[in-house]
XYZ file of C-alpha atoms in Angstrom:
729
model
C -0.125 -0.049 -0.116
C 3.410 2.186 0.710
C 3.923 1.755 -3.034
C 0.860 2.216 -4.408
C 0.671 5.444 -2.313
C 4.393 6.768 -3.614
C 2.607 6.306 -7.108
C -0.121 7.987 -6.531
C 1.662 11.261 -4.833
C 4.063 10.673 -8.278
C 1.270 10.786 -10.254
C -0.206 13.471 -9.237
C 2.522 15.683 -9.106
C 3.487 14.316 -12.908
C 3.625 18.342 -14.009
C 5.746 19.198 -11.695
C 8.862 16.905 -12.839
C 7.140 16.580 -16.203
C 7.569 20.850 -16.423
C 11.147 20.984 -14.677
C 12.754 18.104 -17.075
C 11.473 20.053 -19.551
C 12.986 23.640 -18.372
C 16.296 21.607 -17.768
C 16.451 20.882 -21.139
C 15.205 24.255 -22.940
C 18.092 26.223 -19.904
C 20.731 23.363 -21.003
C 19.932 23.717 -24.964
C 20.334 27.953 -24.087
C 23.794 27.805 -22.050
C 25.407 24.892 -24.764
C 23.973 27.248 -28.125
C 26.759 30.002 -27.789
C 30.186 27.470 -26.928
C 32.872 27.782 -29.063
C 34.331 24.884 -30.951
C 37.381 23.710 -29.041
C 40.060 21.583 -30.748
C 41.974 18.966 -28.486
C 45.422 18.084 -27.980
C 47.608 16.103 -25.482
C 50.878 15.425 -24.240
C 52.664 12.798 -22.242
C 55.725 12.635 -20.265
C 57.080 9.636 -18.310
C 57.616 10.361 -14.396
C 59.550 7.107 -13.494
C 58.233 7.040 -10.129
C 57.105 3.704 -10.846
C 60.327 2.098 -12.555
C 63.875 2.870 -12.741
C 65.272 2.669 -16.504
C 68.738 3.707 -16.074
C 71.381 2.609 -14.163
C 71.881 4.515 -10.850
C 74.731 5.022 -8.101
C 72.759 3.425 -5.515
C 69.674 0.882 -5.181
C 66.600 2.879 -4.534
C 63.091 1.452 -4.331
C 60.181 3.842 -3.983
C 57.288 2.596 -1.971
C 53.860 3.033 -3.649
C 52.715 5.183 -1.394
C 55.510 7.743 -2.096
C 55.046 7.097 -5.676
C 51.553 8.402 -5.109
C 52.615 11.468 -2.735
C 55.431 12.081 -5.919
C 52.736 11.990 -8.789
C 50.417 14.712 -6.692
C 53.720 16.883 -6.121
C 54.200 16.696 -10.308
C 50.872 17.557 -10.679
C 50.339 20.314 -8.609
C 53.632 22.068 -9.466
C 52.468 21.390 -12.943
C 49.202 23.733 -11.869
C 51.507 26.112 -9.917
C 50.207 29.856 -10.419
C 54.481 29.845 -11.554
C 54.352 27.405 -14.268
C 51.462 28.867 -15.564
C 53.295 32.095 -15.322
C 55.562 31.096 -17.384
C 53.727 29.382 -20.020
C 51.691 33.014 -20.382
C 55.224 34.738 -20.729
C 55.464 32.165 -24.046
C 52.487 32.255 -24.917
C 52.669 36.705 -25.215
C 56.080 36.450 -26.693
C 55.201 34.331 -29.777
C 51.533 36.583 -30.074
C 53.711 39.591 -30.086
C 56.494 38.234 -32.608
C 54.583 35.742 -35.015
C 52.221 36.235 -37.892
C 49.519 34.007 -36.528
C 49.287 35.119 -33.043
C 46.910 32.958 -30.370
C 44.981 35.167 -29.532
C 42.629 36.833 -31.597
C 41.023 40.730 -29.893
C 37.535 42.035 -30.441
C 36.690 45.574 -31.132
C 35.757 46.217 -27.927
C 38.358 44.514 -26.119
C 41.028 46.684 -28.247
C 38.650 49.946 -27.054
C 39.601 48.882 -23.230
C 41.878 50.842 -21.390
C 43.856 47.884 -21.289
C 44.792 47.074 -24.301
C 45.650 50.874 -24.824
C 47.706 51.443 -21.816
C 49.229 48.075 -23.666
C 53.253 48.808 -24.166
C 54.104 45.982 -26.999
C 58.382 46.407 -26.413
C 58.196 47.047 -22.698
C 55.542 43.670 -22.786
C 58.378 41.696 -24.534
C 61.264 42.782 -22.793
C 59.011 42.402 -19.573
C 57.880 38.701 -20.675
C 61.787 37.245 -21.847
C 63.503 38.525 -18.127
C 60.952 37.041 -16.245
C 60.797 34.307 -17.911
C 64.602 33.856 -17.447
C 64.526 34.359 -13.898
C 61.162 32.415 -13.614
C 59.251 34.972 -11.684
C 55.867 35.865 -11.264
C 54.380 39.147 -11.994
C 54.594 41.627 -9.138
C 50.225 43.903 -8.582
C 52.669 46.763 -6.957
C 54.221 48.079 -9.700
C 52.850 49.570 -12.382
C 54.671 47.989 -15.840
C 53.770 44.653 -14.769
C 50.250 45.777 -13.543
C 49.818 46.706 -17.109
C 50.837 42.640 -18.254
C 48.884 41.133 -16.422
C 46.238 43.117 -17.408
C 46.721 42.165 -20.728
C 47.097 38.853 -20.268
C 43.731 38.833 -18.324
C 42.329 40.474 -21.828
C 44.200 37.729 -23.947
C 43.131 35.178 -21.997
C 46.964 34.228 -20.730
C 45.734 34.594 -17.021
C 46.050 31.665 -14.740
C 42.624 31.083 -13.856
C 41.758 31.521 -17.867
C 43.945 28.765 -18.780
C 43.019 26.870 -15.801
C 39.959 26.542 -16.731
C 40.736 24.403 -19.932
C 44.179 22.522 -18.846
C 43.774 19.312 -17.586
C 46.755 17.845 -15.553
C 46.103 14.237 -14.407
C 48.177 10.742 -13.741
C 46.989 8.088 -16.000
C 45.634 5.294 -13.625
C 48.137 2.515 -12.689
C 50.493 4.070 -15.162
C 53.691 6.034 -14.895
C 52.078 8.518 -17.088
C 51.196 12.373 -16.697
C 48.681 13.034 -19.350
C 48.172 17.104 -20.206
C 44.984 18.291 -22.450
C 44.524 21.288 -23.404
C 41.387 22.561 -25.170
C 41.188 26.218 -27.253
C 39.564 27.691 -30.378
C 42.934 27.220 -32.235
C 44.098 23.813 -33.023
C 47.537 25.580 -33.082
C 47.296 27.115 -29.517
C 45.946 23.824 -27.847
C 49.745 21.579 -29.025
C 52.052 24.842 -28.369
C 49.814 25.224 -24.799
C 50.772 21.104 -23.842
C 54.532 21.551 -25.226
C 55.492 24.613 -23.613
C 54.391 23.633 -19.996
C 56.026 20.160 -20.474
C 59.346 22.319 -21.179
C 58.771 25.053 -18.229
C 57.746 22.518 -15.772
C 61.517 20.738 -16.577
C 63.258 24.071 -16.591
C 61.779 25.351 -13.067
C 61.647 21.494 -11.700
C 65.736 21.120 -12.635
C 66.148 24.323 -11.172
C 64.751 23.770 -8.136
C 66.503 20.524 -7.426
C 69.578 21.974 -8.392
C 69.406 23.873 -5.517
C 67.832 22.103 -3.502
C 70.969 19.979 -4.024
C 73.200 22.496 -3.548
C 72.117 23.231 0.034
C 72.376 19.668 0.589
C 75.631 19.311 0.336
C 76.496 22.674 2.099
C 74.161 21.253 4.925
C 75.634 17.638 4.612
C 79.510 19.104 5.185
C 78.888 21.154 7.897
C 77.826 18.152 9.578
C 79.852 15.391 8.315
C 82.822 18.386 9.697
C 81.133 18.230 13.519
C 80.808 14.614 13.306
C 84.376 14.378 12.370
C 85.634 16.973 15.281
C 83.197 14.862 18.131
C 84.504 11.613 16.575
C 88.421 12.778 17.214
C 87.328 14.355 20.453
C 86.501 10.740 21.891
C 89.733 8.593 20.576
C 91.439 11.373 21.748
C 89.464 11.083 25.166
C 90.152 6.735 25.127
C 93.905 7.129 23.910
C 94.065 9.372 27.297
C 93.255 7.088 29.410
C 94.776 4.166 28.874
C 97.871 6.426 28.666
C 97.518 7.391 32.291
C 96.290 3.816 33.482
C 99.094 2.242 31.727
C 96.663 -0.491 30.065
C 97.075 -1.515 27.069
C 94.881 -4.042 26.943
C 92.548 -4.773 30.099
C 91.033 -7.593 29.031
C 94.023 -9.498 28.382
C 95.527 -8.447 31.853
C 92.192 -9.381 33.586
C 91.785 -12.982 32.051
C 95.517 -13.881 32.676
C 95.046 -12.681 36.737
C 91.647 -14.688 36.967
C 93.317 -17.414 35.468
C 96.474 -17.924 38.277
C 93.186 -17.131 40.998
C 91.740 -20.230 39.416
C 94.812 -22.245 39.277
C 95.573 -20.703 43.122
C 92.264 -21.859 44.167
C 93.262 -25.692 42.984
C 96.047 -25.474 44.571
C 94.635 -24.825 47.687
C 91.608 -27.418 48.066
C 95.018 -30.251 47.396
C 96.648 -28.487 50.001
C 93.239 -28.811 52.336
C 93.053 -32.049 51.870
C 97.192 -33.313 52.052
C 96.635 -31.010 55.923
C 93.581 -33.192 56.823
C 95.568 -36.420 56.037
C 98.325 -35.162 57.889
C 96.398 -33.786 60.730
C 94.656 -37.006 60.625
C 98.313 -38.986 60.837
C 99.125 -36.868 63.640
C 95.987 -37.883 65.705
C 96.264 -41.475 65.491
C 100.425 -41.585 66.411
C 99.349 -39.032 69.414
C 96.953 -42.092 70.210
C 99.605 -45.181 70.366
C 102.284 -42.902 72.221
C 98.680 -43.002 75.012
C 99.180 -46.716 74.256
C 102.256 -47.092 74.717
C 102.972 -45.034 77.642
C 99.578 -47.270 79.233
C 101.940 -50.387 79.075
C 100.048 -51.563 75.903
C 101.756 -53.292 72.523
C 101.204 -50.809 68.794
C 101.250 -53.194 66.079
C 101.531 -52.031 62.608
C 98.348 -52.678 61.205
C 99.401 -50.547 57.493
C 97.164 -47.284 58.200
C 100.293 -45.750 56.731
C 98.959 -47.725 53.680
C 95.303 -46.400 54.198
C 96.008 -42.746 54.302
C 97.904 -43.741 51.294
C 95.633 -44.967 49.135
C 93.239 -42.756 50.550
C 94.782 -39.655 49.310
C 95.209 -41.703 45.413
C 91.373 -41.856 45.849
C 91.247 -37.773 46.557
C 93.430 -37.019 43.589
C 91.376 -39.759 41.429
C 87.948 -37.184 41.778
C 89.801 -34.035 41.433
C 91.009 -35.270 37.570
C 87.468 -37.275 37.478
C 85.632 -33.757 38.018
C 88.361 -31.406 35.920
C 87.614 -34.424 32.784
C 83.882 -33.904 33.040
C 82.745 -36.858 35.042
C 82.986 -39.396 31.915
C 86.469 -40.086 31.403
C 86.371 -44.270 31.574
C 90.748 -44.393 32.635
C 90.055 -42.273 35.487
C 86.968 -44.548 36.055
C 88.952 -47.627 36.166
C 91.406 -46.212 38.499
C 89.399 -44.919 40.828
C 87.785 -48.587 40.633
C 90.915 -50.439 41.515
C 91.359 -47.790 44.150
C 88.016 -48.253 46.137
C 89.105 -52.368 46.113
C 92.688 -51.838 47.634
C 91.108 -49.652 49.923
C 88.468 -52.073 51.493
C 90.945 -54.619 51.278
C 93.364 -52.581 53.309
C 90.654 -51.704 55.991
C 89.573 -55.254 56.146
C 93.141 -55.941 56.938
C 93.607 -53.690 59.256
C 90.701 -54.795 61.697
C 92.885 -57.722 62.317
C 96.591 -57.159 64.478
C 99.524 -58.677 62.608
C 103.394 -58.066 62.268
C 105.317 -56.604 64.656
C 105.331 -54.048 67.614
C 105.753 -50.847 67.253
C 108.372 -48.998 69.846
C 108.235 -45.414 71.402
C 110.974 -43.858 69.938
C 109.922 -44.834 66.376
C 106.434 -43.033 67.215
C 107.870 -40.062 68.321
C 110.429 -40.380 65.472
C 107.283 -40.321 63.142
C 104.865 -37.755 65.205
C 107.785 -35.060 64.982
C 107.875 -35.431 61.042
C 103.847 -35.377 60.812
C 104.508 -32.405 62.835
C 106.589 -30.699 60.417
C 104.479 -31.936 57.245
C 101.652 -30.791 59.077
C 102.744 -27.081 59.355
C 104.580 -26.803 56.164
C 100.731 -27.711 54.739
C 99.620 -25.603 57.308
C 101.740 -22.497 56.030
C 101.601 -23.450 52.295
C 97.551 -22.934 52.922
C 97.978 -19.061 54.451
C 100.764 -18.024 51.696
C 98.004 -19.315 49.040
C 95.136 -17.723 50.254
C 96.813 -14.238 50.685
C 98.237 -14.301 46.862
C 94.178 -14.806 46.232
C 93.192 -12.190 48.132
C 95.736 -9.749 46.327
C 94.952 -11.363 42.887
C 91.554 -10.949 43.288
C 91.936 -7.293 44.777
C 93.803 -6.671 41.611
C 90.829 -7.889 39.422
C 88.777 -5.786 40.714
C 90.500 -2.852 39.735
C 90.716 -4.022 36.558
C 86.895 -4.434 36.472
C 86.866 -0.673 37.022
C 89.033 0.132 34.687
C 87.222 -1.821 32.036
C 83.977 -0.804 32.839
C 85.651 2.808 32.124
C 87.605 2.348 29.058
C 84.007 0.449 27.896
C 82.041 3.365 28.262
C 84.472 5.220 26.583
C 85.003 3.017 23.396
C 80.991 2.394 23.424
C 80.815 6.648 23.020
C 83.580 6.007 20.010
C 81.159 3.225 18.338
C 78.354 5.760 18.341
C 80.878 8.705 17.266
C 81.926 6.834 14.441
C 78.080 5.067 13.414
C 76.867 9.028 13.516
C 79.850 9.899 11.358
C 79.359 7.058 8.735
C 75.625 8.148 7.967
C 76.608 11.694 7.246
C 79.485 10.500 4.759
C 77.134 8.000 3.469
C 74.452 11.033 2.660
C 76.941 13.207 1.732
C 78.154 11.179 -0.651
C 74.777 10.026 -1.963
C 73.880 14.328 -2.484
C 77.299 14.193 -4.589
C 76.349 11.858 -6.962
C 72.617 13.356 -7.553
C 74.397 17.078 -8.366
C 76.583 15.247 -10.941
C 73.828 12.188 -11.963
C 70.416 12.932 -14.128
C 68.157 15.152 -11.920
C 65.032 13.299 -12.654
C 63.672 10.988 -14.953
C 60.985 12.832 -16.999
C 60.488 11.735 -20.615
C 57.863 13.284 -22.343
C 56.503 9.850 -24.810
C 53.791 12.198 -26.410
C 54.491 15.449 -27.895
C 50.869 17.390 -28.423
C 50.068 17.999 -31.875
C 47.533 19.927 -33.477
C 43.654 18.290 -34.052
C 42.161 18.407 -37.051
C 38.853 18.943 -35.980
C 37.395 20.218 -32.921
C 35.785 18.483 -30.208
C 32.430 17.843 -29.987
C 30.244 20.049 -28.460
C 28.193 17.327 -26.605
C 25.421 19.181 -26.430
C 22.875 16.038 -27.256
C 24.197 15.022 -24.361
C 24.184 17.689 -22.023
C 20.630 18.237 -22.411
C 19.670 14.759 -21.941
C 22.104 14.704 -18.463
C 20.100 18.298 -17.489
C 16.643 17.072 -18.487
C 17.788 13.386 -16.489
C 19.037 14.618 -13.361
C 16.396 17.488 -12.989
C 13.548 14.563 -13.466
C 15.413 12.420 -11.001
C 16.167 15.232 -8.273
C 12.219 16.532 -8.606
C 11.125 12.522 -8.274
C 13.138 12.064 -5.287
C 12.536 15.538 -3.565
C 8.559 15.097 -4.051
C 8.814 11.572 -2.544
C 10.527 12.793 0.342
C 8.357 15.644 1.147
C 5.340 12.610 1.621
C 7.770 10.818 3.075
C 8.646 13.213 6.052
C 5.164 14.236 5.822
C 2.936 13.017 8.799
C -0.683 14.373 7.686
C -2.824 11.657 7.192
C -3.485 11.640 3.600
C -5.455 8.533 2.910
C -6.984 5.960 4.736
C -4.440 3.559 4.824
C -2.128 5.784 6.557
C -5.015 6.964 9.237
C -5.570 3.395 9.788
C -1.294 2.943 11.043
C -1.898 6.190 13.156
C -4.959 6.548 14.486
C -6.234 3.883 16.437
C -10.084 4.122 15.587
C -12.328 1.600 13.211
C -12.927 3.857 9.889
C -16.521 4.513 9.101
C -15.997 6.390 5.650
C -13.792 8.788 3.720
C -14.773 11.617 2.100
C -13.133 13.183 -1.372
C -12.610 16.622 -1.376
C -15.685 18.150 -3.800
C -14.813 22.071 -4.097
C -17.928 23.167 -2.367
C -17.157 26.660 -2.171
C -17.912 26.723 -5.971
C -21.160 24.516 -6.061
C -23.599 24.448 -2.587
C -24.174 20.716 -1.211
C -27.449 20.808 -2.021
C -26.884 21.452 -5.639
C -23.956 18.784 -5.431
C -26.285 16.049 -4.532
C -29.430 16.680 -6.323
C -26.168 16.850 -9.905
C -27.364 20.139 -10.065
C -23.272 21.174 -11.426
C -21.775 22.914 -14.291
C -20.571 21.224 -17.540
C -17.455 19.948 -16.250
C -16.079 17.232 -16.583
C -13.404 16.781 -14.091
C -15.943 18.760 -11.499
C -18.879 16.365 -12.074
C -16.497 12.874 -11.530
C -14.816 14.493 -8.314
C -18.388 15.418 -7.425
C -20.308 12.072 -7.953
C -17.277 10.463 -6.034
C -18.082 12.859 -3.348
C -22.107 12.098 -3.504
C -21.447 8.637 -3.894
C -19.152 8.660 -0.325
C -21.581 10.328 1.593
C -24.271 7.375 0.714
C -22.128 4.964 2.241
C -22.224 7.200 5.076
C -25.519 7.256 5.226
C -25.768 3.989 5.097
C -23.357 3.202 8.548
C -25.937 5.771 10.459
C -29.382 4.248 9.251
C -28.145 0.595 9.955
C -26.574 1.666 12.740
C -30.016 1.521 14.770
C -29.365 4.771 16.709
C -30.326 8.297 15.965
C -29.412 11.022 17.982
C -25.453 11.101 16.274
C -23.021 13.935 18.153
C -20.129 14.468 14.972
C -16.746 16.090 17.303
C -13.262 16.317 15.943
C -9.901 16.390 18.084
C -8.681 19.594 16.256
C -10.256 23.135 14.307
C -11.127 23.401 11.122
C -11.610 19.218 9.929
C -15.140 20.139 7.804
C -17.793 19.573 10.695
C -19.871 21.471 10.090
C -20.062 20.909 6.060
C -20.205 16.653 7.229
C -23.319 17.325 9.406
C -25.337 19.225 6.297
C -24.142 17.044 3.623
C -25.330 14.008 5.618
C -28.045 15.559 6.845
C -29.350 16.752 2.958
C -28.218 12.899 1.885
C -30.789 11.413 5.082
C -33.626 13.767 3.840
C -33.019 12.622 -0.150
C -34.237 9.278 1.365
C -37.048 10.638 2.882
C -35.954 10.764 6.703
C -37.263 13.611 8.937
C -33.018 15.713 10.379
C -32.952 17.883 12.928
C -29.466 19.280 13.265
C -28.481 20.994 16.419
C -25.642 23.540 16.767
C -24.250 22.683 20.089
C -20.462 23.698 18.896
C -20.971 26.664 21.047
C -17.568 28.040 20.415
C -17.762 28.008 16.734
C -21.476 28.465 15.130
C -21.187 27.483 11.995
C -23.454 25.393 11.354
C -25.907 28.490 12.751
C -24.383 31.076 10.391
C -24.193 29.366 7.759
C -27.910 27.657 7.969
C -29.657 31.180 9.320
C -30.798 29.549 12.043
C -32.411 31.056 15.457
C -29.939 31.171 17.604
C -32.486 29.041 20.333
C -30.936 26.586 22.326
C -29.872 28.859 25.349
C -32.923 29.874 25.922
C -35.227 27.155 25.465
C -36.186 25.655 28.458
C -39.744 23.842 29.399
C -40.926 21.497 32.478
C -41.526 17.723 31.288
C -45.688 17.933 32.007
C -45.557 20.489 29.357
C -43.202 19.108 27.203
C -44.541 18.230 23.806
C -42.907 18.133 19.652
C -45.173 21.344 18.700
C -43.064 23.369 21.846
C -40.016 21.656 19.593
C -41.600 23.244 16.069
C -41.805 26.366 17.411
C -38.219 27.545 17.780
C -36.967 25.561 14.729
C -35.419 27.271 11.257
C -37.233 25.358 8.275
C -34.968 25.366 5.877
C -34.734 24.657 2.673
C -34.388 21.259 1.935
C -37.918 18.923 3.058
C -37.585 16.920 6.147
C -34.385 19.394 7.117
C -35.262 21.477 10.611
C -32.930 23.358 12.594
C -31.959 24.591 16.451
C -29.161 27.325 16.832
C -27.204 28.731 19.292
C -25.420 32.853 19.770
C -22.133 30.920 21.083
C -20.171 32.322 23.375
C -16.586 30.890 25.730
C -18.952 28.573 28.134
C -19.778 24.871 27.513
C -22.733 23.116 27.370
C -23.766 22.426 31.304
C -22.649 26.178 32.051
C -25.147 27.597 29.589
C -27.892 25.346 29.610
C -30.926 26.007 31.162
C -32.301 23.275 33.516
C -34.700 21.893 31.418
C -33.026 22.467 28.279
C -34.196 20.498 25.157
C -31.381 17.861 24.952
C -32.988 16.377 28.410
C -35.576 16.053 25.879
C -33.915 14.113 22.708
C -35.555 11.046 23.145
C -38.731 11.996 23.110
C -38.359 13.736 19.414
C -36.602 10.530 18.296
C -40.631 9.755 17.709
C -40.493 13.091 15.799
C -37.003 12.738 13.446
C -35.531 10.115 12.446
C -32.428 11.663 12.669
C -30.357 14.257 15.184
C -27.113 15.454 14.675
C -25.098 17.720 17.009
C -21.871 19.307 16.034
C -19.771 19.810 19.546
C -16.554 21.678 20.072
C -12.793 19.939 19.092
C -11.891 17.451 21.779
C -8.191 18.967 22.103
C -8.515 22.328 23.296
C -13.047 22.361 24.409
C -13.963 20.000 27.069
C -17.848 20.608 25.324
C -18.049 17.509 23.215
C -17.537 15.204 26.849
C -20.199 17.278 28.416
C -22.502 16.251 25.487
C -21.599 12.734 24.797
C -24.168 11.460 27.593
C -27.166 13.228 25.110
C -26.089 11.020 22.075
C -26.392 7.121 21.078
C -24.039 7.714 18.571
C -20.710 9.828 18.338
C -18.406 10.236 14.727
C -15.098 11.837 14.562
C -13.880 13.714 11.980
C -10.817 14.002 11.126
C -9.309 15.992 8.222
C -6.508 14.775 5.588
C -4.853 17.714 6.008
C -3.951 17.383 9.593
C -1.422 15.430 11.456
C -1.203 13.318 14.728
C 0.491 14.299 17.268
C 0.582 13.702 21.276
C -2.672 15.986 22.324
C -4.562 13.948 19.661
C -3.958 10.599 20.657
C -5.162 11.545 23.703
C -8.511 12.503 22.523
C -8.948 9.227 20.369
C -8.228 7.143 23.503
C -11.375 9.159 25.036
C -12.847 8.256 22.405
C -12.033 5.037 23.075
C -13.574 4.818 26.166
C -16.990 5.441 24.906
C -18.394 1.999 25.697
C -19.892 1.589 22.181
C -21.251 4.166 21.214
C -18.439 5.313 19.159
C -19.701 4.564 15.654
C -16.354 5.331 14.287
C -14.079 7.990 12.293
C -14.671 10.000 9.016
C -11.744 10.776 6.975
C -12.500 13.822 5.261
C -11.775 16.072 2.449
C -9.203 13.036 0.961
C -7.679 13.993 -2.251
C -8.964 12.054 -5.237
C -5.363 10.462 -5.721
C -5.564 9.506 -2.073
C -8.727 7.680 -1.994
C -7.938 4.172 -2.489
C -10.722 2.892 -3.872
């Protein structure tokens, strides 16, 4: 349904769309009618940014991102005011020196101040001077200002040339394309070729200046870094000389080796000292036994001690060999077996007895040996301490030398890098400046390019058509009004009993429309026939509702309640029904005014025992249509409960249904007044009227909630004043 809605919206505005498209085509035709026929010339040149065809002094790989930046820089340089100015100087020199100038001035241009003040000789000399020095014109010098005015007159100024000059990179290639359009074929070719030449001249001049600056800068930096390197090398040399160090690492290594050897010897001497102590202790024990009168035998303890010493020596040798030497392992196995045999034999007393003198002699020898061993141990420990102190001194000196050596290394690296950059700058100065090569020379075109007038007109028409269509769709999309029944059902939670179309009743009154007394116009006739049929459907709903007293209300004013009440009354009268219209809209008594009814509602009051139909008919106004009577009101800023007397007419509506088939009342809008809420008590059915031009707001939803709470009195809603395109019949 939404698609149909939008299609109808477009169909309704079809003349806007067509008119806009036709207007765009006409405007495009007029604008392109006076366009001159232009000749196009192209020139191309390769940049070398993405490939290297020649031998270079160094290996250079250009990343693709860097190549893109170079392309952009080159195109910006080609489009720069300076390069365009150099091109303009060439064109002026050509025009002033040739019999076939490119610029053909009109009589009006020749009468201008810029042409009359122009001096050919002065301008020619100025252009050549500026071209040689590659400078732009200054607006502060009168001579150059006159030349600038002449350039603008001939179309050689920056803005005029840029309008017809197109410079771009051919996608995914190494080429840049230069295109120029002008009414003169030779001029187009001249421009693209001269622009390339001036660009190369300017670019190489710029590169040369930068190379000289780079060489001077790097030369200064290299000289500075060389001085820093020499200072650090001299500082290292002076430190080594002052400390008497030729090779700190070698000296430190020798000291550590000597310490290791002494520690090994110390361990062996400590083992020997322990053995001597044990032997001396054994001899002292034997002397005690001899002193007590016992006999001491020689049981081979000396052999046991000797074997044990050999086992310790073999264990040390095995550790130094990594613990995996087979020969040492076999030697240990034999020594351990001998040791066990010696221990076993020592348990049996055998041999001859030892005298006391022999034991004292043996003790004296062991004591001397033990003293010598102890002295050796002390000497070795002192030597080790001395060597370790010397090694600590070497370590401090080595750290200082290491720091100085690191500074020398860093200074050497910085010096080498700068020296390399200096060499590269010098190589670039002597080698080729760039890789630009013109691969396509601009040639004059034989025929002008197509004006593309037809394509431009078609594109203009299509563009306006699409833009107008989208504009209408967006307007409809953001339009919150309830234009059609489908939109109403999505936004208002009420039963829709009827849809009434727009019938232009300001030209034809309701009575004439319903009696088909209308003008002879097919469009108007069709619209009013639709109005009449839709009104009959609403009449059918009222007649088959089983109710007679109806209150017509709305959420907002200007929804068409007054017109709808009159139309329903006329339609009911055509089916031979008696209809009483009561204007209860006190805030806006349009029914009373339009039907010219007597304002008697507020003043009518009668006792119940005196009430009769005749009393009511005395205050009604008879309308021109048969069967319709009206009771009007004065109107004012009050509600029914505030203005109506005690025994007012609305209390007798059920009795009036005995004479009238239908009683129609109009109430005030629910959003602003409480009148309809007070009148609801007197009605059998309530009909809510909504205009298709209105939109549903939050306050409308509150009023809709009240209508939904009427406990069966709500007959439904009527969507009024709907455009024929949105009826959805």
